[in-house]
C-alpha cells in the first residue's frame, strides 16, 4: 500500500500538466494507467507497432471503455515487414524496431498534443539497464518527459495491485509471461513454441519474410 500511496502522490503532483499514459497493453502499464486515472489524468496512447497480437487490439477497446478515457492508437506510416525487407530483422543487439515503431510514433503524438509527460509502466527490476532510471526522467528518442510511477515496484507488487482492484488484464497472459510484439527478438524458446502451436499463420508469415 505504501508504494501505491507514493505513486498516487507523485502522479497528482504533475496532474496540472499535459500528461498522457504510454499504454502498452501489458500488466505494468495497466497499473500505471489505473493509478494515473485515479490521479485525475484521462489521456493515453497505445502505439501499434504493426506486429501486435489481435487479442491486444481487442483488449485496448476493453480498456478504453472500462476507464472511459481518451485512448489514441498511434503508429508508424510504414509497417514492420516492409522495413525488414530493406534492412533485415532486428536482433537483441540491434533493436532498430523500437526507435522506428515505438518512439517515433510517440514523439509524433507528443508534438501534436503538446504533451509534457508520458507516464510509463517501466520498472527497475525488469532489466539491469534500468537501474539508473528516475521517477521523472527523459528519453532522448521521445520529445516529451517521462514519468515512471511504479519504477521501484516488484512483479509481485504489480500483480497484487491488479488483484486488489480486480483490473482487466490482457488475455495473452494466459499463454505468455511477457506481452508485446509477437515476433520480438526477446521472445524465449517457449514463446516460439507457443506461437507455433497457437499462431501458425504468424509463424508461416515470419518464415516467408
PDB file of C-alpha atoms in Angstrom:
ATOM      1  CA  UNK A   1       0.000   0.000   0.000  1.00  0.00           C
ATOM      2  CA  UNK A   2       2.915   2.353   0.696  1.00  0.00           C
ATOM      3  CA  UNK A   3       4.056   2.065  -2.947  1.00  0.00           C
ATOM      4  CA  UNK A   4       0.523   2.809  -4.100  1.00  0.00           C
ATOM      5  CA  UNK A   5       0.110   5.927  -1.966  1.00  0.00           C
ATOM      6  CA  UNK A   6       3.508   7.227  -3.022  1.00  0.00           C
ATOM      7  CA  UNK A   7       2.823   6.628  -6.733  1.00  0.00           C
ATOM      8  CA  UNK A   8      -0.541   8.401  -6.487  1.00  0.00           C
ATOM      9  CA  UNK A   9       1.036  11.356  -4.707  1.00  0.00           C
ATOM     10  CA  UNK A  10       3.728  11.645  -7.379  1.00  0.00           C
ATOM     11  CA  UNK A  11       1.163  11.496 -10.184  1.00  0.00           C
ATOM     12  CA  UNK A  12      -1.045  14.114  -8.527  1.00  0.00           C
ATOM     13  CA  UNK A  13       1.997  16.406  -8.458  1.00  0.00           C
ATOM     14  CA  UNK A  14       2.023  16.506 -12.297  1.00  0.00           C
ATOM     15  CA  UNK A  15      -1.749  16.371 -12.854  1.00  0.00           C
ATOM     16  CA  UNK A  16      -1.807  20.055 -13.756  1.00  0.00           C
ATOM     17  CA  UNK A  17       0.480  19.357 -16.739  1.00  0.00           C
ATOM     18  CA  UNK A  18      -0.486  17.890 -20.108  1.00  0.00           C
ATOM     19  CA  UNK A  19       0.040  14.210 -19.310  1.00  0.00           C
ATOM     20  CA  UNK A  20      -0.689  11.012 -21.237  1.00  0.00           C
ATOM     21  CA  UNK A  21      -0.089   7.381 -20.371  1.00  0.00           C
ATOM     22  CA  UNK A  22       2.042   5.401 -22.800  1.00  0.00           C
ATOM     23  CA  UNK A  23      -0.050   2.245 -22.605  1.00  0.00           C
ATOM     24  CA  UNK A  24       1.464  -0.964 -23.984  1.00  0.00           C
ATOM     25  CA  UNK A  25      -1.285  -3.423 -23.129  1.00  0.00           C
ATOM     26  CA  UNK A  26       0.871  -5.185 -20.529  1.00  0.00           C
ATOM     27  CA  UNK A  27       0.394  -5.607 -16.789  1.00  0.00           C
ATOM     28  CA  UNK A  28       2.825  -2.857 -15.765  1.00  0.00           C
ATOM     29  CA  UNK A  29       1.322  -0.169 -17.964  1.00  0.00           C
ATOM     30  CA  UNK A  30      -2.138  -1.290 -16.797  1.00  0.00           C
ATOM     31  CA  UNK A  31      -1.181  -0.470 -13.206  1.00  0.00           C
ATOM     32  CA  UNK A  32       0.395   2.815 -14.326  1.00  0.00           C
ATOM     33  CA  UNK A  33      -2.792   3.668 -16.225  1.00  0.00           C
ATOM     34  CA  UNK A  34      -5.060   2.830 -13.304  1.00  0.00           C
ATOM     35  CA  UNK A  35      -3.000   4.961 -10.920  1.00  0.00           C
ATOM     36  CA  UNK A  36      -2.922   7.813 -13.428  1.00  0.00           C
ATOM     37  CA  UNK A  37      -6.694   7.766 -13.906  1.00  0.00           C
ATOM     38  CA  UNK A  38      -7.107   7.801 -10.120  1.00  0.00           C
ATOM     39  CA  UNK A  39      -4.889  10.913 -10.093  1.00  0.00           C
ATOM     40  CA  UNK A  40      -7.329  12.636 -12.451  1.00  0.00           C
ATOM     41  CA  UNK A  41      -5.442  12.186 -15.735  1.00  0.00           C
ATOM     42  CA  UNK A  42      -7.552  10.669 -18.512  1.00  0.00           C
ATOM     43  CA  UNK A  43      -5.405  10.631 -21.637  1.00  0.00           C
ATOM     44  CA  UNK A  44      -3.488   7.653 -23.047  1.00  0.00           C
ATOM     45  CA  UNK A  45      -1.836   6.448 -26.223  1.00  0.00           C
ATOM     46  CA  UNK A  46      -1.193   2.940 -27.496  1.00  0.00           C
ATOM     47  CA  UNK A  47       1.478   2.533 -30.158  1.00  0.00           C
ATOM     48  CA  UNK A  48       0.614  -0.034 -32.809  1.00  0.00           C
ATOM     49  CA  UNK A  49       3.963  -1.452 -33.906  1.00  0.00           C
ATOM     50  CA  UNK A  50       2.173  -3.307 -36.768  1.00  0.00           C
ATOM     51  CA  UNK A  51       3.221  -6.641 -35.201  1.00  0.00           C
ATOM     52  CA  UNK A  52       0.703  -6.709 -32.375  1.00  0.00           C
ATOM     53  CA  UNK A  53      -1.491  -9.655 -31.429  1.00  0.00           C
ATOM     54  CA  UNK A  54      -5.155  -9.360 -32.401  1.00  0.00           C
ATOM     55  CA  UNK A  55      -6.016 -10.038 -28.760  1.00  0.00           C
ATOM     56  CA  UNK A  56      -4.221  -6.858 -27.749  1.00  0.00           C
ATOM     57  CA  UNK A  57      -6.321  -4.693 -30.076  1.00  0.00           C
ATOM     58  CA  UNK A  58      -9.478  -6.197 -28.570  1.00  0.00           C
ATOM     59  CA  UNK A  59      -8.054  -5.588 -25.110  1.00  0.00           C
ATOM     60  CA  UNK A  60      -7.343  -1.935 -25.947  1.00  0.00           C
ATOM     61  CA  UNK A  61     -11.021  -1.426 -26.801  1.00  0.00           C
ATOM     62  CA  UNK A  62     -11.981  -3.015 -23.469  1.00  0.00           C
ATOM     63  CA  UNK A  63      -9.599  -0.716 -21.569  1.00  0.00           C
ATOM     64  CA  UNK A  64     -10.900   2.375 -23.352  1.00  0.00           C
ATOM     65  CA  UNK A  65     -14.467   1.502 -22.358  1.00  0.00           C
ATOM     66  CA  UNK A  66     -13.516   0.344 -18.847  1.00  0.00           C
ATOM     67  CA  UNK A  67     -11.877   3.677 -17.979  1.00  0.00           C
ATOM     68  CA  UNK A  68     -13.877   5.880 -20.358  1.00  0.00           C
ATOM     69  CA  UNK A  69     -10.726   7.744 -21.376  1.00  0.00           C
ATOM     70  CA  UNK A  70      -9.227   9.403 -24.428  1.00  0.00           C
ATOM     71  CA  UNK A  71      -7.114   6.472 -25.695  1.00  0.00           C
ATOM     72  CA  UNK A  72      -5.471   7.098 -29.072  1.00  0.00           C
ATOM     73  CA  UNK A  73      -3.806   4.468 -31.260  1.00  0.00           C
ATOM     74  CA  UNK A  74      -0.657   5.816 -32.946  1.00  0.00           C
ATOM     75  CA  UNK A  75       1.568   4.059 -35.479  1.00  0.00           C
ATOM     76  CA  UNK A  76       4.404   4.468 -37.903  1.00  0.00           C
ATOM     77  CA  UNK A  77       3.474   5.310 -41.533  1.00  0.00           C
ATOM     78  CA  UNK A  78       5.201   2.100 -42.626  1.00  0.00           C
ATOM     79  CA  UNK A  79       4.907  -1.462 -41.364  1.00  0.00           C
ATOM     80  CA  UNK A  80       7.424  -3.782 -39.761  1.00  0.00           C
ATOM     81  CA  UNK A  81       7.820  -6.347 -42.526  1.00  0.00           C
ATOM     82  CA  UNK A  82       8.282  -3.673 -45.192  1.00  0.00           C
ATOM     83  CA  UNK A  83      11.365  -2.451 -43.348  1.00  0.00           C
ATOM     84  CA  UNK A  84      12.556  -5.989 -42.719  1.00  0.00           C
ATOM     85  CA  UNK A  85      12.765  -6.425 -46.497  1.00  0.00           C
ATOM     86  CA  UNK A  86      15.082  -3.403 -46.656  1.00  0.00           C
ATOM     87  CA  UNK A  87      17.340  -3.794 -43.607  1.00  0.00           C
ATOM     88  CA  UNK A  88      16.736  -7.251 -42.178  1.00  0.00           C
ATOM     89  CA  UNK A  89      15.268  -8.425 -38.890  1.00  0.00           C
ATOM     90  CA  UNK A  90      16.105  -6.619 -35.647  1.00  0.00           C
ATOM     91  CA  UNK A  91      18.146  -8.527 -33.084  1.00  0.00           C
ATOM     92  CA  UNK A  92      18.810  -8.299 -29.366  1.00  0.00           C
ATOM     93  CA  UNK A  93      21.923  -6.244 -30.136  1.00  0.00           C
ATOM     94  CA  UNK A  94      20.418  -4.146 -32.936  1.00  0.00           C
ATOM     95  CA  UNK A  95      16.864  -3.219 -31.956  1.00  0.00           C
ATOM     96  CA  UNK A  96      16.091  -0.676 -34.653  1.00  0.00           C
ATOM     97  CA  UNK A  97      12.410  -1.603 -34.359  1.00  0.00           C
ATOM     98  CA  UNK A  98      11.842   0.245 -31.070  1.00  0.00           C
ATOM     99  CA  UNK A  99      13.078   3.550 -32.399  1.00  0.00           C
ATOM    100  CA  UNK A 100      11.008   3.327 -35.590  1.00  0.00           C
ATOM    101  CA  UNK A 101       7.801   1.697 -34.371  1.00  0.00           C
ATOM    102  CA  UNK A 102       7.538   2.855 -30.756  1.00  0.00           C
ATOM    103  CA  UNK A 103       9.484   6.031 -30.065  1.00  0.00           C
ATOM    104  CA  UNK A 104       8.879   7.832 -33.373  1.00  0.00           C
ATOM    105  CA  UNK A 105       5.047   7.498 -33.163  1.00  0.00           C
ATOM    106  CA  UNK A 106       5.175   8.578 -29.505  1.00  0.00           C
ATOM    107  CA  UNK A 107       7.176  11.654 -30.455  1.00  0.00           C
ATOM    108  CA  UNK A 108       4.734  12.497 -33.228  1.00  0.00           C
ATOM    109  CA  UNK A 109       1.796  12.135 -30.829  1.00  0.00           C
ATOM    110  CA  UNK A 110       3.536  14.263 -28.170  1.00  0.00           C
ATOM    111  CA  UNK A 111       4.219  17.076 -30.641  1.00  0.00           C
ATOM    112  CA  UNK A 112       0.633  17.131 -31.896  1.00  0.00           C
ATOM    113  CA  UNK A 113      -0.821  17.052 -28.393  1.00  0.00           C
ATOM    114  CA  UNK A 114       1.939  19.168 -26.794  1.00  0.00           C
ATOM    115  CA  UNK A 115       2.495  16.508 -24.137  1.00  0.00           C
ATOM    116  CA  UNK A 116       4.583  17.437 -21.099  1.00  0.00           C
ATOM    117  CA  UNK A 117       4.894  13.929 -19.629  1.00  0.00           C
ATOM    118  CA  UNK A 118       4.349  10.362 -20.752  1.00  0.00           C
ATOM    119  CA  UNK A 119       3.509   8.086 -17.829  1.00  0.00           C
ATOM    120  CA  UNK A 120       5.043   4.628 -18.269  1.00  0.00           C
ATOM    121  CA  UNK A 121       4.978   1.281 -16.511  1.00  0.00           C
ATOM    122  CA  UNK A 122       8.774   0.948 -16.517  1.00  0.00           C
ATOM    123  CA  UNK A 123      10.225  -0.920 -13.526  1.00  0.00           C
ATOM    124  CA  UNK A 124      13.845  -1.229 -12.425  1.00  0.00           C
ATOM    125  CA  UNK A 125      13.737  -4.946 -11.683  1.00  0.00           C
ATOM    126  CA  UNK A 126      12.798  -5.808 -15.266  1.00  0.00           C
ATOM    127  CA  UNK A 127      16.304  -5.222 -16.605  1.00  0.00           C
ATOM    128  CA  UNK A 128      19.737  -4.171 -15.304  1.00  0.00           C
ATOM    129  CA  UNK A 129      19.845  -1.286 -17.822  1.00  0.00           C
ATOM    130  CA  UNK A 130      17.057   0.448 -15.895  1.00  0.00           C
ATOM    131  CA  UNK A 131      18.935   0.743 -12.603  1.00  0.00           C
ATOM    132  CA  UNK A 132      19.759   4.423 -13.149  1.00  0.00           C
ATOM    133  CA  UNK A 133      16.263   5.478 -14.196  1.00  0.00           C
ATOM    134  CA  UNK A 134      14.463   8.126 -12.133  1.00  0.00           C
ATOM    135  CA  UNK A 135      10.771   8.669 -11.404  1.00  0.00           C
ATOM    136  CA  UNK A 136      10.862  11.841 -13.520  1.00  0.00           C
ATOM    137  CA  UNK A 137      13.195  11.163 -16.411  1.00  0.00           C
ATOM    138  CA  UNK A 138      13.792  11.728 -20.112  1.00  0.00           C
ATOM    139  CA  UNK A 139      14.108   9.519 -23.164  1.00  0.00           C
ATOM    140  CA  UNK A 140      16.368  11.062 -25.814  1.00  0.00           C
ATOM    141  CA  UNK A 141      14.295   9.360 -28.508  1.00  0.00           C
ATOM    142  CA  UNK A 142      10.953  10.843 -27.378  1.00  0.00           C
ATOM    143  CA  UNK A 143      10.052  14.537 -27.448  1.00  0.00           C
ATOM    144  CA  UNK A 144       8.376  14.581 -24.030  1.00  0.00           C
ATOM    145  CA  UNK A 145       9.484  13.944 -20.477  1.00  0.00           C
ATOM    146  CA  UNK A 146       8.930  10.546 -18.938  1.00  0.00           C
ATOM    147  CA  UNK A 147       7.260   9.752 -15.617  1.00  0.00           C
ATOM    148  CA  UNK A 148       7.702   6.286 -14.111  1.00  0.00           C
ATOM    149  CA  UNK A 149       5.444   5.981 -11.034  1.00  0.00           C
ATOM    150  CA  UNK A 150       5.964   2.243 -10.446  1.00  0.00           C
ATOM    151  CA  UNK A 151       9.718   2.273 -11.122  1.00  0.00           C
ATOM    152  CA  UNK A 152      10.530   0.668  -7.760  1.00  0.00           C
ATOM    153  CA  UNK A 153       7.682  -1.856  -7.722  1.00  0.00           C
ATOM    154  CA  UNK A 154       8.297  -5.591  -7.915  1.00  0.00           C
ATOM    155  CA  UNK A 155       6.420  -8.014 -10.140  1.00  0.00           C
ATOM    156  CA  UNK A 156       4.584  -9.206  -7.028  1.00  0.00           C
ATOM    157  CA  UNK A 157       3.560  -5.617  -6.224  1.00  0.00           C
ATOM    158  CA  UNK A 158       2.086  -5.293  -9.717  1.00  0.00           C
ATOM    159  CA  UNK A 159       0.064  -8.498  -9.590  1.00  0.00           C
ATOM    160  CA  UNK A 160      -1.160  -7.754  -6.065  1.00  0.00           C
ATOM    161  CA  UNK A 161      -2.403  -4.335  -7.191  1.00  0.00           C
ATOM    162  CA  UNK A 162      -4.201  -5.862 -10.176  1.00  0.00           C
ATOM    163  CA  UNK A 163      -5.823  -8.459  -7.919  1.00  0.00           C
ATOM    164  CA  UNK A 164      -6.746  -5.903  -5.229  1.00  0.00           C
ATOM    165  CA  UNK A 165      -8.691  -3.765  -7.691  1.00  0.00           C
ATOM    166  CA  UNK A 166      -9.822  -6.580  -9.987  1.00  0.00           C
ATOM    167  CA  UNK A 167      -8.371  -4.907 -13.077  1.00  0.00           C
ATOM    168  CA  UNK A 168      -8.942  -6.424 -16.548  1.00  0.00           C
ATOM    169  CA  UNK A 169      -5.720  -7.978 -17.811  1.00  0.00           C
ATOM    170  CA  UNK A 170      -4.649  -8.770 -21.350  1.00  0.00           C
ATOM    171  CA  UNK A 171      -5.884 -12.312 -22.195  1.00  0.00           C
ATOM    172  CA  UNK A 172      -2.471 -13.068 -23.716  1.00  0.00           C
ATOM    173  CA  UNK A 173      -1.183 -13.603 -20.160  1.00  0.00           C
ATOM    174  CA  UNK A 174      -2.954 -16.955 -20.278  1.00  0.00           C
ATOM    175  CA  UNK A 175      -0.223 -18.055 -22.701  1.00  0.00           C
ATOM    176  CA  UNK A 176       2.727 -15.684 -22.315  1.00  0.00           C
ATOM    177  CA  UNK A 177       4.644 -14.201 -19.397  1.00  0.00           C
ATOM    178  CA  UNK A 178       5.547 -11.150 -21.471  1.00  0.00           C
ATOM    179  CA  UNK A 179       3.199  -9.169 -23.735  1.00  0.00           C
ATOM    180  CA  UNK A 180       4.346  -7.169 -26.732  1.00  0.00           C
ATOM    181  CA  UNK A 181       5.252  -7.603 -30.368  1.00  0.00           C
ATOM    182  CA  UNK A 182       4.639 -11.190 -31.384  1.00  0.00           C
ATOM    183  CA  UNK A 183       7.980 -11.579 -33.195  1.00  0.00           C
ATOM    184  CA  UNK A 184      10.149  -9.634 -30.734  1.00  0.00           C
ATOM    185  CA  UNK A 185      13.798 -10.796 -30.728  1.00  0.00           C
ATOM    186  CA  UNK A 186      13.492 -11.182 -26.946  1.00  0.00           C
ATOM    187  CA  UNK A 187      10.947 -13.985 -27.292  1.00  0.00           C
ATOM    188  CA  UNK A 188      12.015 -17.126 -25.439  1.00  0.00           C
ATOM    189  CA  UNK A 189      12.160 -20.647 -26.866  1.00  0.00           C
ATOM    190  CA  UNK A 190       8.934 -21.386 -25.011  1.00  0.00           C
ATOM    191  CA  UNK A 191       7.298 -18.320 -26.590  1.00  0.00           C
ATOM    192  CA  UNK A 192       8.240 -19.563 -30.058  1.00  0.00           C
ATOM    193  CA  UNK A 193       6.796 -22.979 -29.246  1.00  0.00           C
ATOM    194  CA  UNK A 194       3.517 -21.381 -28.159  1.00  0.00           C
ATOM    195  CA  UNK A 195       3.481 -19.197 -31.264  1.00  0.00           C
ATOM    196  CA  UNK A 196       3.947 -22.237 -33.469  1.00  0.00           C
ATOM    197  CA  UNK A 197       1.135 -24.077 -31.685  1.00  0.00           C
ATOM    198  CA  UNK A 198      -1.460 -21.309 -31.412  1.00  0.00           C
ATOM    199  CA  UNK A 199      -0.450 -18.837 -34.136  1.00  0.00           C
ATOM    200  CA  UNK A 200       0.852 -20.965 -37.029  1.00  0.00           C
ATOM    201  CA  UNK A 201      -0.207 -18.337 -39.586  1.00  0.00           C
ATOM    202  CA  UNK A 202       2.081 -15.770 -37.946  1.00  0.00           C
ATOM    203  CA  UNK A 203       4.990 -18.194 -37.897  1.00  0.00           C
ATOM    204  CA  UNK A 204       4.325 -19.014 -41.530  1.00  0.00           C
ATOM    205  CA  UNK A 205       4.456 -15.323 -42.397  1.00  0.00           C
ATOM    206  CA  UNK A 206       7.684 -14.948 -40.445  1.00  0.00           C
ATOM    207  CA  UNK A 207       9.353 -17.821 -42.284  1.00  0.00           C
ATOM    208  CA  UNK A 208       8.411 -16.312 -45.657  1.00  0.00           C
ATOM    209  CA  UNK A 209       9.776 -12.851 -44.802  1.00  0.00           C
TER     210      UNK A 209
END
